[in-house]
Coordinates of C-alpha atoms and ligand atoms in Angstrom, one line a residue:
M1 CA -10.5 71.3 8.4
Q2 CA -6.9 71.7 7.5
I3 CA -4.4 70.7 10.2
S4 CA -0.7 71.3 10.3
K5 CA 1.7 68.6 11.4
E6 CA 2.0 70.5 14.7
C7 CA -1.7 69.9 15.2
R8 CA -2.7 73.5 14.5
I9 CA -5.8 74.5 12.6
L10 CA -4.9 76.1 9.2
A11 CA -8.4 76.4 7.8
C12 CA -11.9 75.4 8.8
K13 CA -15.0 75.2 6.8
G14 CA -18.5 73.8 7.2
P15 CA -21.5 74.1 9.4
L16 CA -20.7 74.8 13.0
N17 CA -21.7 72.0 15.2
D18 CA -21.9 72.2 19.0
D19 CA -20.4 68.7 19.2
M20 CA -17.2 69.9 17.6
F21 CA -16.5 73.5 17.4
T22 CA -16.5 76.5 19.7
T23 CA -16.6 79.1 16.9
G24 CA -15.7 79.0 13.2
E25 CA -13.1 81.4 11.7
K26 CA -11.6 82.2 15.1
L27 CA -10.2 78.8 15.1
I28 CA -7.4 79.4 12.7
G29 CA -4.1 79.1 14.3
K30 CA -5.5 77.4 17.4
K31 CA -4.4 74.0 18.7
L32 CA -6.7 71.1 17.7
E33 CA -7.8 70.5 21.3
E34 CA -9.2 74.0 21.5
A35 CA -11.4 73.3 18.6
L36 CA -12.6 69.7 18.9
I37 CA -14.2 67.7 21.6
F38 CA -11.6 65.6 23.4
E39 CA -12.5 62.2 21.9
I40 CA -12.4 63.3 18.3
C41 CA -9.2 65.4 18.9
E42 CA -7.6 62.2 20.2
A43 CA -8.7 60.2 17.2
V44 CA -7.5 62.7 14.7
S45 CA -4.1 63.3 16.4
A46 CA -3.5 59.6 16.7
C47 CA -3.5 59.2 12.9
L48 CA -1.9 62.5 12.0
Q49 CA 1.7 61.5 12.0
P50 CA 1.3 58.1 10.3
A51 CA -0.8 59.8 7.7
L52 CA 1.9 62.4 7.0
Q53 CA 4.5 59.8 6.7
T54 CA 2.7 57.4 4.5
L55 CA 0.7 59.9 2.5
D56 CA -2.2 57.4 2.9
M57 CA -5.8 58.4 3.1
H58 CA -7.4 57.4 6.4
F59 CA -11.1 56.8 6.8
F60 CA -12.8 55.5 9.9
E61 CA -15.9 55.7 12.1
Y62 CA -15.6 56.9 15.6
F63 CA -18.1 56.8 18.4
V64 CA -18.1 58.8 21.5
N65 CA -20.9 57.1 23.3
T66 CA -23.8 54.9 22.3
N67 CA -25.6 57.8 20.7
R68 CA -22.9 59.8 19.0
F69 CA -21.1 58.6 16.0
Y70 CA -18.6 60.4 13.7
E71 CA -17.1 59.6 10.4
I72 CA -13.6 60.9 10.1
K73 CA -11.8 61.1 6.7
I74 CA -8.2 62.2 6.6
V75 CA -6.7 63.2 3.3
V76 CA -3.0 64.1 3.2
I77 CA -2.3 67.3 1.3
D78 CA 1.5 67.2 1.6
H79 CA 4.1 66.2 4.2
E80 CA 3.2 69.2 6.2
K81 CA -0.6 69.2 6.5
I82 CA -3.7 67.2 6.2
L83 CA -7.4 67.7 5.5
A84 CA -9.7 66.2 8.1
I85 CA -13.4 65.8 7.1
I86 CA -15.4 65.2 10.2
S87 CA -19.1 64.4 10.0
N88 CA -21.6 63.6 12.8
I89 CA -23.4 60.5 11.5
S90 CA -25.3 59.8 14.7
E91 CA -28.7 60.3 13.2
F92 CA -27.9 58.0 10.3
K93 CA -26.6 55.4 12.7
Q94 CA -29.7 55.7 14.9
A95 CA -31.9 55.3 11.8
A96 CA -30.0 52.2 10.8
K97 CA -30.5 50.8 14.2
T98 CA -34.2 51.5 14.2
V99 CA -34.6 49.8 10.8
R100 CA -32.6 46.8 12.0
H101 CA -34.7 46.6 15.1
L102 CA -37.8 46.8 12.9
A103 CA -36.6 44.1 10.7
Y104 CA -36.1 41.7 13.7
H105 CA -38.8 42.7 16.1
D106 CA -42.5 42.6 16.3
T107 CA -43.8 46.2 16.5
L108 CA -46.7 45.4 18.8
T109 CA -45.0 43.6 21.6
G110 CA -41.3 44.5 21.0
L111 CA -40.4 40.8 21.1
P112 CA -38.1 39.3 18.5
N113 CA -39.9 38.3 15.4
R114 CA -39.7 35.1 13.3
A115 CA -36.6 36.3 11.5
L116 CA -34.6 36.9 14.6
F117 CA -36.0 33.8 16.2
N118 CA -34.8 31.7 13.3
D119 CA -31.4 33.2 13.7
R120 CA -31.2 32.4 17.3
L121 CA -32.5 28.9 16.7
Q122 CA -29.8 28.4 14.1
Q123 CA -27.2 29.5 16.6
A124 CA -28.7 27.3 19.3
I125 CA -28.5 24.3 17.0
A126 CA -24.8 24.9 16.3
R127 CA -24.1 25.4 20.0
A128 CA -26.0 22.3 21.1
E129 CA -24.1 20.3 18.6
R130 CA -20.7 21.7 19.6
D131 CA -21.3 21.4 23.4
K132 CA -23.3 18.2 23.2
K133 CA -26.2 19.9 25.0
M134 CA -29.9 19.9 24.6
F135 CA -32.3 22.8 24.1
A136 CA -36.0 23.0 23.6
I137 CA -38.5 25.1 21.8
L138 CA -42.0 25.7 23.1
F139 CA -44.6 26.6 20.5
L140 CA -47.5 28.5 22.1
D141 CA -50.8 29.3 20.5
L142 CA -53.5 31.1 22.5
D143 CA -56.7 28.9 22.7
N144 CA -59.3 31.6 22.5
F145 CA -57.8 34.7 21.0
K146 CA -60.0 34.9 18.0
Q147 CA -63.1 35.0 20.3
V148 CA -61.6 37.9 22.3
N149 CA -60.7 39.8 19.1
D150 CA -64.2 39.3 17.7
T151 CA -66.1 40.2 20.8
L152 CA -64.0 43.0 22.2
G153 CA -62.4 44.4 19.1
H154 CA -58.9 44.7 17.7
T155 CA -57.7 47.3 20.2
A156 CA -58.5 45.0 23.0
G157 CA -57.0 42.1 21.1
D158 CA -53.8 44.0 20.7
G159 CA -53.8 45.0 24.3
L160 CA -54.2 41.3 25.3
L161 CA -51.3 40.2 23.1
K162 CA -49.1 42.9 24.6
S163 CA -50.0 41.8 28.1
V164 CA -49.5 38.1 27.3
A165 CA -46.1 38.9 25.9
E166 CA -45.1 40.9 29.0
R167 CA -46.3 38.2 31.4
L168 CA -44.4 35.5 29.4
R169 CA -41.3 37.6 29.3
L170 CA -41.2 38.2 33.0
G171 CA -42.5 34.8 34.0
V172 CA -40.0 32.7 32.0
R173 CA -37.1 34.7 33.5
L174 CA -38.0 33.5 37.1
T175 CA -36.2 30.2 37.0
D176 CA -35.9 29.7 40.7
N177 CA -37.0 26.3 42.0
L178 CA -37.0 24.9 38.6
S179 CA -34.7 22.0 39.3
H180 CA -33.9 21.0 35.7
I181 CA -32.7 24.4 34.6
T182 CA -29.0 25.1 34.7
E183 CA -27.5 28.3 35.9
D184 CA -26.4 29.4 32.5
Y185 CA -29.9 29.0 31.2
S186 CA -31.1 31.6 28.7
F187 CA -34.0 32.0 26.5
T188 CA -35.5 33.7 23.5
L189 CA -39.1 34.6 23.4
A190 CA -40.6 35.6 20.1
R191 CA -43.9 36.4 18.6
I192 CA -44.2 34.7 15.2
G193 CA -47.7 35.2 14.2
G194 CA -51.1 36.6 15.3
D195 CA -51.5 34.8 18.6
E196 CA -48.4 32.5 18.3
F197 CA -45.4 32.8 20.5
I198 CA -42.4 30.7 20.6
L199 CA -39.9 30.2 23.3
L200 CA -36.4 28.8 23.0
L201 CA -34.9 27.4 26.1
N202 CA -31.1 27.0 25.9
N203 CA -29.0 24.6 27.9
I204 CA -31.6 22.4 29.4
E205 CA -30.3 19.6 31.6
S206 CA -33.0 17.1 30.9
V207 CA -36.1 16.5 28.8
E208 CA -38.2 17.3 31.8
A209 CA -37.1 21.0 31.9
P210 CA -39.4 22.3 29.2
A211 CA -42.3 20.6 30.9
Q212 CA -41.6 22.5 34.0
V213 CA -41.4 25.8 32.1
A214 CA -44.6 24.9 30.1
G215 CA -46.4 24.1 33.4
R216 CA -45.4 27.5 34.7
I217 CA -46.6 29.3 31.6
L218 CA -50.0 27.6 31.8
K219 CA -50.3 28.8 35.4
L220 CA -49.1 32.3 34.5
L221 CA -51.6 32.7 31.8
A222 CA -54.5 31.3 33.9
E223 CA -54.7 34.5 35.8
P224 CA -57.2 36.9 34.2
F225 CA -56.0 39.9 32.2
E226 CA -57.4 43.3 32.6
I227 CA -58.0 44.8 29.2
G228 CA -59.6 48.2 29.6
P229 CA -62.8 47.7 31.7
D230 CA -62.8 43.9 30.9
E231 CA -61.4 40.9 32.7
V232 CA -60.3 38.5 30.0
F233 CA -59.4 34.9 30.4
V234 CA -57.1 33.1 28.0
T235 CA -55.5 29.7 27.9
T236 CA -52.8 28.4 25.7
S237 CA -51.7 25.1 24.1
I238 CA -48.0 24.4 24.0
G239 CA -46.0 22.1 21.8
I240 CA -42.5 21.1 22.8
A241 CA -39.7 19.9 20.6
V242 CA -36.3 19.0 22.0
C243 CA -33.1 19.3 20.0
P244 CA -31.4 17.0 19.1
L245 CA -34.1 14.3 20.0
D246 CA -36.8 15.8 17.8
G247 CA -34.7 17.2 15.1
K248 CA -31.5 19.1 14.3
H249 CA -32.7 21.6 11.8
V250 CA -34.6 24.8 12.1
D251 CA -37.5 23.6 10.0
T252 CA -37.9 20.2 11.5
L253 CA -37.8 21.6 15.0
L254 CA -40.4 24.3 14.2
I255 CA -42.7 21.8 12.4
N256 CA -42.4 19.2 15.2
A257 CA -43.2 21.8 17.9
D258 CA -46.1 22.9 15.8
V259 CA -47.4 19.4 15.4
A260 CA -47.1 18.9 19.1
M261 CA -49.0 22.1 19.7
Y262 CA -51.9 20.9 17.6
Q263 CA -51.9 17.6 19.5
A264 CA -52.2 19.6 22.7
K265 CA -55.2 21.4 21.2
N266 CA -56.7 18.0 20.2
Y267 CA -56.2 16.7 23.7
G268 CA -58.4 19.5 25.0
K269 CA -56.3 22.6 25.0
N270 CA -54.7 24.5 27.9
R271 CA -51.9 21.9 28.2
Y272 CA -48.5 21.1 26.9
Q273 CA -47.5 18.2 24.7
Y274 CA -44.1 16.8 23.7
Y275 CA -43.5 16.1 20.1
S276 CA -42.9 12.4 20.5
K277 CA -45.5 10.6 22.4
S278 CA -43.3 8.2 24.2
M279 CA -41.1 11.1 25.4
N280 CA -44.2 12.9 26.6
E281 CA -45.3 10.0 28.7
Y282 CA -41.8 9.5 30.0
A283 CA -41.4 13.2 31.0
H284 CA -44.8 13.3 32.5
E285 CA -44.1 10.2 34.6
R286 CA -40.8 11.4 35.7
F287 CA -42.2 14.8 36.6
T288 CA -45.0 13.2 38.7
V289 CA -42.6 11.0 40.5
E290 CA -40.3 14.0 41.2
T291 CA -43.2 16.0 42.6
K292 CA -44.2 13.0 44.7
L293 CA -40.7 12.6 46.0
R294 CA -40.5 16.3 47.0
K295 CA -43.8 16.0 48.8
A296 CA -42.8 12.7 50.5
L297 CA -39.7 14.4 51.9
S298 CA -41.6 17.4 53.2
Q299 CA -44.4 15.3 54.6
G300 CA -42.3 12.7 56.3
E301 CA -43.2 9.7 54.2
F302 CA -39.7 8.3 54.4
M303 CA -38.4 6.2 57.2
L304 CA -35.2 4.3 57.8
F305 CA -35.1 0.6 58.3
Y306 CA -32.0 -1.1 59.7
Q307 CA -30.3 -4.4 58.9
P308 CA -28.0 -6.0 61.3
Q309 CA -24.4 -7.0 60.4
V310 CA -23.2 -9.9 62.5
S311 CA -19.7 -11.2 63.2
I312 CA -19.1 -14.6 61.6
Q313 CA -16.5 -15.5 64.3
T314 CA -18.5 -14.6 67.4
G315 CA -22.1 -14.5 66.2
K316 CA -22.4 -11.1 67.8
L317 CA -23.9 -7.9 66.4
I318 CA -21.3 -5.6 64.8
G319 CA -23.5 -2.9 63.6
V320 CA -26.5 -2.0 61.4
E321 CA -26.9 -0.5 58.0
A322 CA -29.6 2.1 57.5
L323 CA -31.8 1.5 54.4
I324 CA -34.4 4.0 53.4
R325 CA -38.0 3.1 52.9
W326 CA -40.8 5.1 51.4
L327 CA -44.1 4.5 53.0
Q328 CA -46.3 5.7 50.1
P329 CA -50.0 5.9 50.6
D330 CA -50.6 4.0 47.4
L331 CA -47.7 1.6 48.0
A332 CA -46.2 2.1 44.6
L333 CA -42.5 2.6 43.9
T334 CA -41.2 1.8 47.3
R335 CA -37.9 0.3 46.3
P336 CA -34.9 2.6 46.9
A337 CA -33.3 1.3 43.7
D338 CA -36.2 3.0 41.8
F339 CA -36.3 6.4 43.6
I340 CA -32.7 7.0 44.7
P341 CA -31.4 7.4 41.2
L342 CA -34.2 9.8 40.5
A343 CA -33.5 11.8 43.6
E344 CA -29.8 11.9 42.5
K345 CA -30.8 13.2 39.1
T346 CA -33.0 15.9 40.4
G347 CA -30.7 17.0 43.2
L348 CA -33.3 16.0 45.8
I349 CA -30.7 13.5 47.2
I350 CA -29.0 16.4 49.0
P351 CA -31.9 17.3 51.4
M352 CA -32.9 13.6 51.4
G353 CA -29.3 12.5 52.3
E354 CA -29.2 15.0 55.1
W355 CA -32.4 13.8 56.5
I356 CA -31.1 10.2 56.3
L357 CA -27.9 11.1 58.2
R358 CA -29.7 13.1 60.8
T359 CA -32.3 10.4 61.3
A360 CA -29.7 7.6 61.6
C361 CA -27.7 9.7 64.2
E362 CA -30.9 10.3 66.2
Q363 CA -31.7 6.6 66.1
S364 CA -28.2 5.8 67.4
K365 CA -28.8 8.0 70.4
L366 CA -32.2 6.3 71.0
W367 CA -30.5 2.9 71.0
R368 CA -27.9 4.1 73.4
K369 CA -30.6 5.2 75.7
A370 CA -32.1 1.8 75.4
G371 CA -28.9 0.3 76.7
I372 CA -27.4 -0.8 73.3
E373 CA -23.9 0.7 73.6
G374 CA -21.3 1.4 70.9
L375 CA -23.5 0.2 68.0
L376 CA -21.9 1.1 64.7
I377 CA -24.5 2.6 62.3
T378 CA -23.7 2.6 58.6
V379 CA -25.3 5.1 56.4
N380 CA -25.3 4.9 52.6
V381 CA -24.1 8.2 51.1
S382 CA -24.7 8.9 47.5
S383 CA -21.7 10.0 45.4
I384 CA -23.6 13.2 44.5
Q385 CA -24.0 14.0 48.2
F386 CA -20.4 13.1 49.0
Q387 CA -19.1 15.3 46.2
Q388 CA -20.7 18.4 47.6
D389 CA -18.1 20.8 48.8
N390 CA -19.9 21.3 52.1
F391 CA -20.5 17.6 52.8
T392 CA -18.0 17.4 55.7
E393 CA -19.4 20.6 57.4
T394 CA -22.9 19.4 57.0
L395 CA -22.1 16.0 58.5
Y396 CA -20.2 17.7 61.3
K397 CA -23.1 19.9 62.1
I398 CA -25.5 16.9 62.1
M399 CA -23.2 15.0 64.5
E400 CA -22.9 18.0 66.8
E401 CA -26.6 18.7 66.8
T402 CA -27.6 15.0 67.4
G403 CA -24.8 14.3 69.8
I404 CA -24.0 10.9 68.3
E405 CA -21.3 9.0 70.2
P406 CA -18.0 9.5 68.4
G407 CA -16.7 6.4 66.5
T408 CA -20.2 4.9 66.0
L409 CA -20.9 6.3 62.6
Q410 CA -19.8 4.8 59.4
I411 CA -20.6 6.1 55.9
E412 CA -20.8 3.7 52.9
L413 CA -19.7 4.9 49.6
T414 CA -19.5 3.2 46.2
E415 CA -16.3 3.0 44.2
T416 CA -17.7 5.5 41.7
A417 CA -18.0 8.1 44.4
L418 CA -14.2 8.0 45.0
M419 CA -12.8 7.6 41.5
N420 CA -13.0 11.2 40.2
D421 CA -10.5 13.6 41.6
S422 CA -9.0 11.1 44.0
E423 CA -6.6 13.6 45.6
K424 CA -9.5 15.7 46.7
N425 CA -11.4 12.7 47.9
I426 CA -8.4 11.4 50.0
K427 CA -8.3 14.8 51.7
K428 CA -12.0 14.7 52.4
L429 CA -11.9 11.1 53.7
L430 CA -9.0 12.0 56.0
G431 CA -11.0 14.9 57.3
L432 CA -13.9 12.6 58.0
Q433 CA -11.5 10.1 59.7
T434 CA -10.4 12.8 62.2
M435 CA -14.0 13.3 63.0
G436 CA -14.1 9.6 64.0
I437 CA -16.1 8.5 61.0
Q438 CA -15.4 5.1 59.4
I439 CA -15.6 4.6 55.7
S440 CA -16.9 1.5 54.1
I441 CA -16.9 0.6 50.4
D442 CA -20.2 -0.7 49.1
D443 CA -20.8 -3.2 46.3
F444 CA -17.2 -4.0 45.9
G445 CA -16.4 -5.9 42.7
T446 CA -19.1 -4.3 40.6
G447 CA -17.3 -1.0 39.8
Y448 CA -13.7 -0.3 39.1
S449 CA -12.4 -2.7 41.8
S450 CA -9.2 -0.7 41.7
L451 CA -6.5 -1.7 44.1
K452 CA -5.0 1.8 43.9
Y453 CA -7.5 3.4 46.2
L454 CA -7.7 0.6 48.6
K455 CA -4.1 1.4 49.3
H456 CA -4.4 5.2 49.4
F457 CA -7.8 5.8 50.9
P458 CA -8.4 5.7 54.6
L459 CA -11.0 2.9 54.6
S460 CA -12.1 0.5 57.3
T461 CA -14.5 -1.9 55.6
L462 CA -15.1 -3.4 52.3
K463 CA -18.5 -4.9 51.3
I464 CA -18.7 -7.8 48.9
D465 CA -21.6 -7.2 46.6
H466 CA -24.5 -9.7 46.9
S467 CA -24.2 -10.6 43.3
F468 CA -21.1 -12.6 44.1
V469 CA -22.7 -14.2 47.2
Q470 CA -25.9 -15.4 45.4
Q471 CA -24.3 -18.4 43.6
L472 CA -21.5 -18.9 46.1
E473 CA -22.5 -22.4 46.9
S474 CA -22.4 -23.6 43.3
S475 CA -20.2 -21.2 41.2
S476 CA -16.5 -21.9 41.5
N477 CA -16.0 -18.6 39.7
D478 CA -17.8 -16.6 42.4
Q479 CA -16.0 -18.6 45.0
A480 CA -12.6 -17.6 43.5
I481 CA -13.7 -13.9 43.3
V482 CA -15.0 -13.8 46.9
S483 CA -11.9 -15.5 48.3
A484 CA -9.6 -13.2 46.3
I485 CA -11.5 -10.1 47.5
I486 CA -11.2 -11.2 51.1
T487 CA -7.4 -11.9 50.8
L488 CA -6.9 -8.6 49.1
A489 CA -8.9 -6.6 51.7
H490 CA -7.0 -8.3 54.5
N491 CA -3.7 -7.3 52.9
F492 CA -4.9 -3.7 53.2
N493 CA -6.1 -4.2 56.8
L494 CA -9.7 -3.9 55.9
K495 CA -12.6 -5.8 57.4
V496 CA -14.9 -7.6 55.0
I497 CA -18.7 -7.8 55.2
A498 CA -20.6 -10.0 52.7
E499 CA -24.1 -8.8 51.9
G500 CA -27.1 -10.6 50.7
V501 CA -26.3 -13.8 52.6
E502 CA -29.4 -16.0 52.5
K503 CA -28.1 -19.5 53.0
T504 CA -26.0 -21.4 55.5
G505 CA -23.9 -22.8 52.7
Q506 CA -22.9 -19.2 51.7
L507 CA -22.1 -18.4 55.4
D508 CA -19.9 -21.5 55.7
F509 CA -17.9 -20.6 52.6
L510 CA -17.4 -17.0 53.9
R511 CA -16.3 -18.3 57.3
E512 CA -13.7 -20.5 55.7
C513 CA -12.3 -17.5 53.8
G514 CA -12.0 -15.5 57.0
C515 CA -14.7 -13.0 56.1
E516 CA -15.5 -10.9 59.2
G517 CA -19.1 -10.1 58.9
V518 CA -22.3 -11.0 57.2
Q519 CA -25.5 -9.2 56.4
G520 CA -28.6 -10.8 54.8
Y521 CA -32.0 -12.4 55.2
L522 CA -30.4 -15.4 56.8
I523 CA -29.7 -13.2 59.8
C524 CA -32.4 -10.6 59.6
P525 CA -34.1 -8.5 56.9
P526 CA -34.0 -4.7 57.1
S527 CA -36.4 -3.9 59.8
D528 CA -38.2 -1.1 61.7
P529 CA -35.9 0.1 64.5
D530 CA -38.5 -0.7 67.2
V531 CA -38.8 -4.3 66.0
L532 CA -35.0 -4.5 65.8
T533 CA -34.5 -3.3 69.4
K534 CA -35.8 -6.5 70.9
F535 CA -33.8 -8.6 68.3
M536 CA -30.6 -6.8 69.2
K537 CA -30.6 -8.0 72.8
K538 CA -29.9 -11.5 71.5
S539 CA -26.4 -12.6 72.4
N540 CA -25.9 -14.9 69.4
F541 CA -27.4 -14.6 66.0
F542 CA -26.6 -18.0 64.5
Ligands
C2E601 P1 -27.2 -1.5 49.1 O1 -26.5 -0.5 49.9 O2 -26.3 -2.5 48.5 O3 -28.1 -2.3 50.2 C1 -28.3 -3.6 50.3 C2 -29.6 -4.1 49.6 O4 -29.7 -5.5 49.7 C3 -30.8 -3.5 50.3 O5 -31.7 -3.3 49.3 C4 -31.2 -4.6 51.2 O6 -32.6 -4.6 51.6 C5 -30.9 -5.8 50.3 N1 -30.8 -7.1 51.1 C6 -30.4 -7.2 52.3 N2 -30.3 -8.6 52.6 C7 -30.6 -9.2 51.5 C8 -30.6 -10.6 51.2 O7 -30.3 -11.5 52.0 N3 -30.9 -10.9 49.9 C9 -31.2 -10.0 48.9 N4 -31.4 -10.3 47.7 N5 -31.1 -8.7 49.2 C10 -30.8 -8.3 50.5 P2 -32.6 -2.0 49.4 O8 -33.0 -1.6 50.8 O9 -33.7 -2.2 48.4 O10 -31.7 -0.9 48.8 C11 -31.2 -0.9 47.5 C12 -30.1 0.1 47.3 O11 -30.6 1.4 47.4 C13 -29.0 0.0 48.3 O12 -28.1 -1.0 48.0 C14 -28.4 1.4 48.2 O13 -27.6 1.5 47.1 C15 -29.6 2.3 48.0 N6 -30.1 2.8 49.2 C16 -30.9 2.3 50.2 N7 -31.0 3.1 51.2 C17 -30.3 4.2 50.9 C18 -30.0 5.4 51.7 O14 -30.5 5.6 52.8 N8 -29.2 6.3 51.0 C19 -28.7 6.1 49.8 N9 -27.9 7.0 49.3 N10 -28.9 4.9 49.1 C20 -29.7 4.0 49.7
CA602 CA1 -25.0 -0.2 51.3
CA603 CA1 -24.3 -3.1 48.6

């Protein structure tokens, strides 16, 4: 098509095409927009003037929508006119796309094939290295596919593979209530051989994540498949390799996942297996404990004990600290130091922490009913819980619902909880303060021990960690630290409570330094609230 510099058609040749032309010869003398569909007209006009000026040849591909592609070649004849050669290359493009798809996908299931998987794996390795993140590959091999193929025939076998692929594809996508999976989790599922599938899980938060997914896959495939008139049962063995722990190269990771898969077969099939044995045991143990924790929370296996805090000067009760206890049927793992970190890691600390706060507030009311007025209850709040944006609202709601007496609740935070984003934390603490909540700093001296926040944060109490109290009678170093902490705290108008006080010698030293309160076995161990009620009626604890 020859076009003048005024965008009029001078000559037109070639097959008429409903994409581009209304009619052929009649176009001569017409404006370009009367001849060409809008998008192409725009494209040609846009390069008309530059082409006329530079006398350069222009050549480009233009697409109208996902299915329609054009190749436009513009040859300048002289300063007055150009020749535009416009070809619809949609079919060619589509063919190229199909070929590309074929090269990277398995024709039976439509899933990515080994070539595409290797590509994705390579990308995942680079990303994991750059972002310092982990990812996992799960190598799946159906346990009894050959048998199905042999007894029901190839068509049934193919049908089964298709159904397995579909179930996997849909099932892996459902990530809800998988606690170790991050939000930007993504995956690639590929079929890499007869009955072999492989799954790449990006961005896992912990080594337990693939175990959760593997567990889900085993369950998914346990349901029977309907293949024609038959109901077919299949199981699968899964090998797991985690990058970078089990390798940082495509081949190593694939081999290690494969080795792990064979081990899963050796151990009896229909199971998953991590590449490294120790990792496997670790993840398995963590996974069981997590499941147990979840169950414990929903079945009420936790309870709060309370430990009295007593004034050194008067011997009177100042308040109590709530300490969680896990009443496990088999009595294992009852120490909070063992399960609190795990609850933090899995996010379970959020519902657990809410339960703790609510239970403590309810207990406070029970004590008030029993005639123990104005008792300060201190609740340990994990930094993860404190950092939640809705922490204040949640706490407010709990206080409203339980009707706890204002001014009788104290939360105990560690230094670490306050260090990040201190501006935000100050605001949060001020908000809590206006709700009548007191703030105590736990384990002082073991973390940052920064003077800065003592000055800026609205705190009321500082707790000296028991590690400084333990050797207080004999260690002059600890004596110096304890007396310094007390002086410092008093400078900032904070009360001091020493924890883990077991001996009268320790108590005597603390009294000399002007420490306000003590807590420890010397006075009373953490106890069941009913037991404690009688104890609280005592007027002097020394
Ligand atoms: P913590 O807040 O520093 O609690 C004081 C720990 O010292 C408690 O251990 C308590 O039982 C223990 N203790 C009390 N008196 C003595 C004593 O005279 N000598 C010795 N050696 N120890 C004494 P517990 O109950 O095992 O709790 C350990 C840690 O677990 C707590 O340290 C706290 O960080 C965490 N924790 C306990 N309950 C909760 C809770 O309800 N929520 C949260 N977030 N953390 C909790
Ligand atoms: Ca504490
Ligand atoms: Ca402490």
